[in-house]
Amino acid sequence: MDGSGDWADAHRRAQDFVRQLTLAEKVNLTTGVGWQGERCVGQTGAIPRLGMRSLCMQDSPVGVRFGDFASVFPAGGTIAASWDRELIYRRANDMGSEHRDKGVDVQLGPVVGPIGRSPAGGRNWEGFSPDPYLSGVAVAESVKGIQDAGVMACTKHFIGNEQEHFRQVGEANGYGYNITNTLSSNIDDRTMHELYLWPFADAVRAGTASIMCAYTNTNNSQSCQNSYLLNHLLKGELGFQGFVMSDWQAQHSGVAGALAGLEMAMPGDTLFNTGVAYYGTNLTIAVLNETVPEWRIDDMATRIMAGWFYVGRDQHERPINFDSWTTDTYGNANFYAKEGYGLINEHVDVRGNHGADIREMAAKSTVLLKNVRNTLPLPAKEKFTGVFGEDAGPNGWGPNGCPDRGCDNGTLGMAWGSGSANFPYLVTPLTAIENEVSKVGGIVQGVIDNWATDQITSLASQASLALVFVNSDSGEGYINVDGNEGDRQNLTLWQNGETLVKNVSALCNNTVVVIHSTGPVLLDSFYDNDNITAIVWAGVPGQESGNSIADILYGRVNPGGKLPFTLGRTRRDYGSDLLYKPNNGKDAPQDNFEDGVYIDYRGFDKRNVTPIYEFGYGLSYTTFEYSNIRIVNRNAKPYAPNTGNTAAAPVLGQSGQVGDYVWDNSSNRVYNYIYPWLNTTDLAASSGDPYYGANVSLPANAQDGSPQPVQAAGGAPGGNPLLYETLYTVYATIKNTGSVGGDEVAQLYVCLGGPDDPLRVLRGFDRLSIEPGQSTTVGFDLTYRDLANWDVVKQDWTISSYAKTVYVGASSRNLPLTVPVPQQKAARSEL
Ligand code: NOJ
């Protein structure tokens, strides 16, 4: 860590702090106290001597997981559909403030891995979009939003964490697969840079204080002990200044992990509740016996403290005032050990006015897919409104009736897994529509049993308007819902949705379909049915679901969202798919990312497959016209590779003698808790490691702290700063040609021109609010990175000599404006 970018002050303060620490105190910073050892989903050891409390890591990317009196925000993949930087920032800032006020140090989000390679991926909804540019903008705004609230962000999961199946051995054994190693995501260098690493670069550039390494292997090396991923790509090339934290039980070694770049072990024990750790005592031992050099333990501690100072935790830290494992007010702070009885839940209401924000966010993220005969917005008074679908109503067990939202009962306000949070309330679509209709004295009735065919038929034949709510759910691999082990088994609608749509639309010629889903679903059987007059995608909207959709349906909000993924005709059309069966005997299932950079719309374009609704598509209650494109050369500094050497890794303190670290029996030892202490001065006996002292060889230079050559593409957080120089600005004019004000997301795509390049890639967007009859001129900055490819030989970004074209328009397939990119001088000399 060198304090580059805007990390100098945090770096200096962190070093000053670490200089005061004993080895045990440094180890405490790096090691969790064990699963359910304290009140947050993960906590480190404390440094009481210096008044430093245990750090609290808490899910999730949509709110404070397990928190009461906290909010549930729209999911990542939903807010991405707003394409609205300010809104994405505000969502994160609101969430960050809720975490801060609950006493959380690290919010375990945002997510850009999965990016969403395959549409059925269980956790895609936690991330933003399969497009790396949109994902990159969204993650950067999210990191800034969370950290401006004074909480550290944890961008996750690094990297190639694209499916739930086989991510953990125990989990896969649990659903019947006898494997002994986790899935390997096999990714080539160019794809790594141009797709999967891209949004992580944006997160690092935005200052993410931490990164969570994934459960999976990458190219057959565990992600949390993969020196190439952590030391080379993340810290060397991307200039990451913060700390790497393991996913929960994703750490598979001590020394190998420490040397490969893992700073923090979570939740600290080898497996949940074993009471033993790869770090903790064993890290103390590894430093004392010099397998982990002093400079490295100092670097680990410095990075963690630098993240802490970088976001101003010294100003913003509050006592932890909630408990993840019980809603009881009094109980055991050490839940697993059943010790530490006292006040554990203070039930602090941290929601502020976020309900109103959430309503606005979900409405602005809603995508209007079809709207014929001006069906939407609905008239103030409709004769007879029928509401159909389990997805319009409540979960009979209450909004939090299924642990971690692990069921699909009622409306899909939130999907399942550690990426969820507890609802304070969930406004259902049926309630909101009933309120709407009753206000004006209309008629509204709902059938929310999707198998009640007679009742559905009866209501559909009376209704002048049918609002049909359908959904498709997914989540994290430790929960199986209806045979879906996190990942979806298929892309069809759940809850008998397709039959419901068919039955209602057969009887009502004004049927509006609203879809709540964690990703793409199949619409082919009904989207062009004449009786279906409108289709709306409302994603995974959070607690204000009903109010947000009513704002759209009744026209208080003019829809301006655009699809952050492609809606294809069949599952096969997506090309990329998941691995559902092990393909390597008992060893790591091999997931070869042979689709390269061609996921989602890039794959559809390459294979010339026409989707139903393309990436970037979305309608409005008004219309827009594009004109007047021009490109202006900004005479940027030419790109030059980063050169030179790093400084030597500093040693900030000496660890002292073995005897200094033997447990002194001075205080109570919590059962199964992970400590940094030794039991005896005999290191082998203290380690509990049956292989202690075995002749294990480390890779050459693994312990070397001497100056190292820097990487050409490195130099600062996010990579070489010259990558972010603006080469051109592209201007275009967008006019609102309709009769109501509305928002348009103007999009810029680039054809990089090479034979191996996608037809077009997104490289700019702006959400614009335009009054009827008015025009706005939008400017998109194109950076060096935006026009470059990763050169696997040079190991650097380079702009190829192929002719490049810019496109501007309303979606990835509706691009009325084009302009050539002037040839680059550097590129010409290569010809
Ligand atoms: C496992 C999940 O993969 C990760 O996203 C989460 O933060 C941890 N569990 C902690 O709950």
PDB file of C-alpha atoms and ligand atoms in Angstrom, residues 35 41 59 65 108 123 126 156-157 167 212 215 247-248 418 476, ligand 1:
ATOM      1  CA  TRP A  35     -19.381 -17.479  13.392  1.00  0.00           C
ATOM      2  CA  VAL A  41     -22.526 -11.306  10.766  1.00  0.00           C
ATOM      3  CA  ASP A  59     -24.874  -7.501   5.066  1.00  0.00           C
ATOM      4  CA  ARG A  65     -29.653  -7.429   7.189  1.00  0.00           C
ATOM      5  CA  LEU A 108     -21.163  -5.902   2.768  1.00  0.00           C
ATOM      6  CA  ARG A 123     -27.621 -13.592  -7.263  1.00  0.00           C
ATOM      7  CA  GLU A 126     -27.773  -8.205  -6.076  1.00  0.00           C
ATOM      8  CA  LYS A 156     -17.943  -8.183  -3.772  1.00  0.00           C
ATOM      9  CA  HIS A 157     -17.374 -10.978  -4.846  1.00  0.00           C
ATOM     10  CA  ARG A 167     -19.639 -22.328  -4.941  1.00  0.00           C
ATOM     11  CA  MET A 212     -14.605  -9.513  -0.673  1.00  0.00           C
ATOM     12  CA  TYR A 215     -15.916 -18.747  -2.745  1.00  0.00           C
ATOM     13  CA  ASP A 247     -16.329 -14.454   1.953  1.00  0.00           C
ATOM     14  CA  TRP A 248     -17.727 -16.475   4.856  1.00  0.00           C
ATOM     15  CA  SER A 418     -27.670 -12.870   2.611  1.00  0.00           C
ATOM     16  CA  GLU A 476     -28.268 -17.469  -2.714  1.00  0.00           C
TER      17      GLU A 476
HETATM   18  C1  NOJ B   1     -21.964 -15.280   2.059  1.00  0.00           C
HETATM   19  C2  NOJ B   1     -22.269 -14.363   0.929  1.00  0.00           C
HETATM   20  O1  NOJ B   1     -21.743 -14.882  -0.271  1.00  0.00           O
HETATM   21  C3  NOJ B   1     -21.758 -12.955   1.149  1.00  0.00           C
HETATM   22  O2  NOJ B   1     -22.213 -12.132   0.118  1.00  0.00           O
HETATM   23  C4  NOJ B   1     -22.182 -12.448   2.492  1.00  0.00           C
HETATM   24  O3  NOJ B   1     -21.743 -11.134   2.682  1.00  0.00           O
HETATM   25  C5  NOJ B   1     -21.672 -13.377   3.570  1.00  0.00           C
HETATM   26  N1  NOJ B   1     -22.203 -14.717   3.352  1.00  0.00           N
HETATM   27  C6  NOJ B   1     -22.024 -12.932   4.969  1.00  0.00           C
HETATM   28  O4  NOJ B   1     -23.366 -13.138   5.189  1.00  0.00           O
END
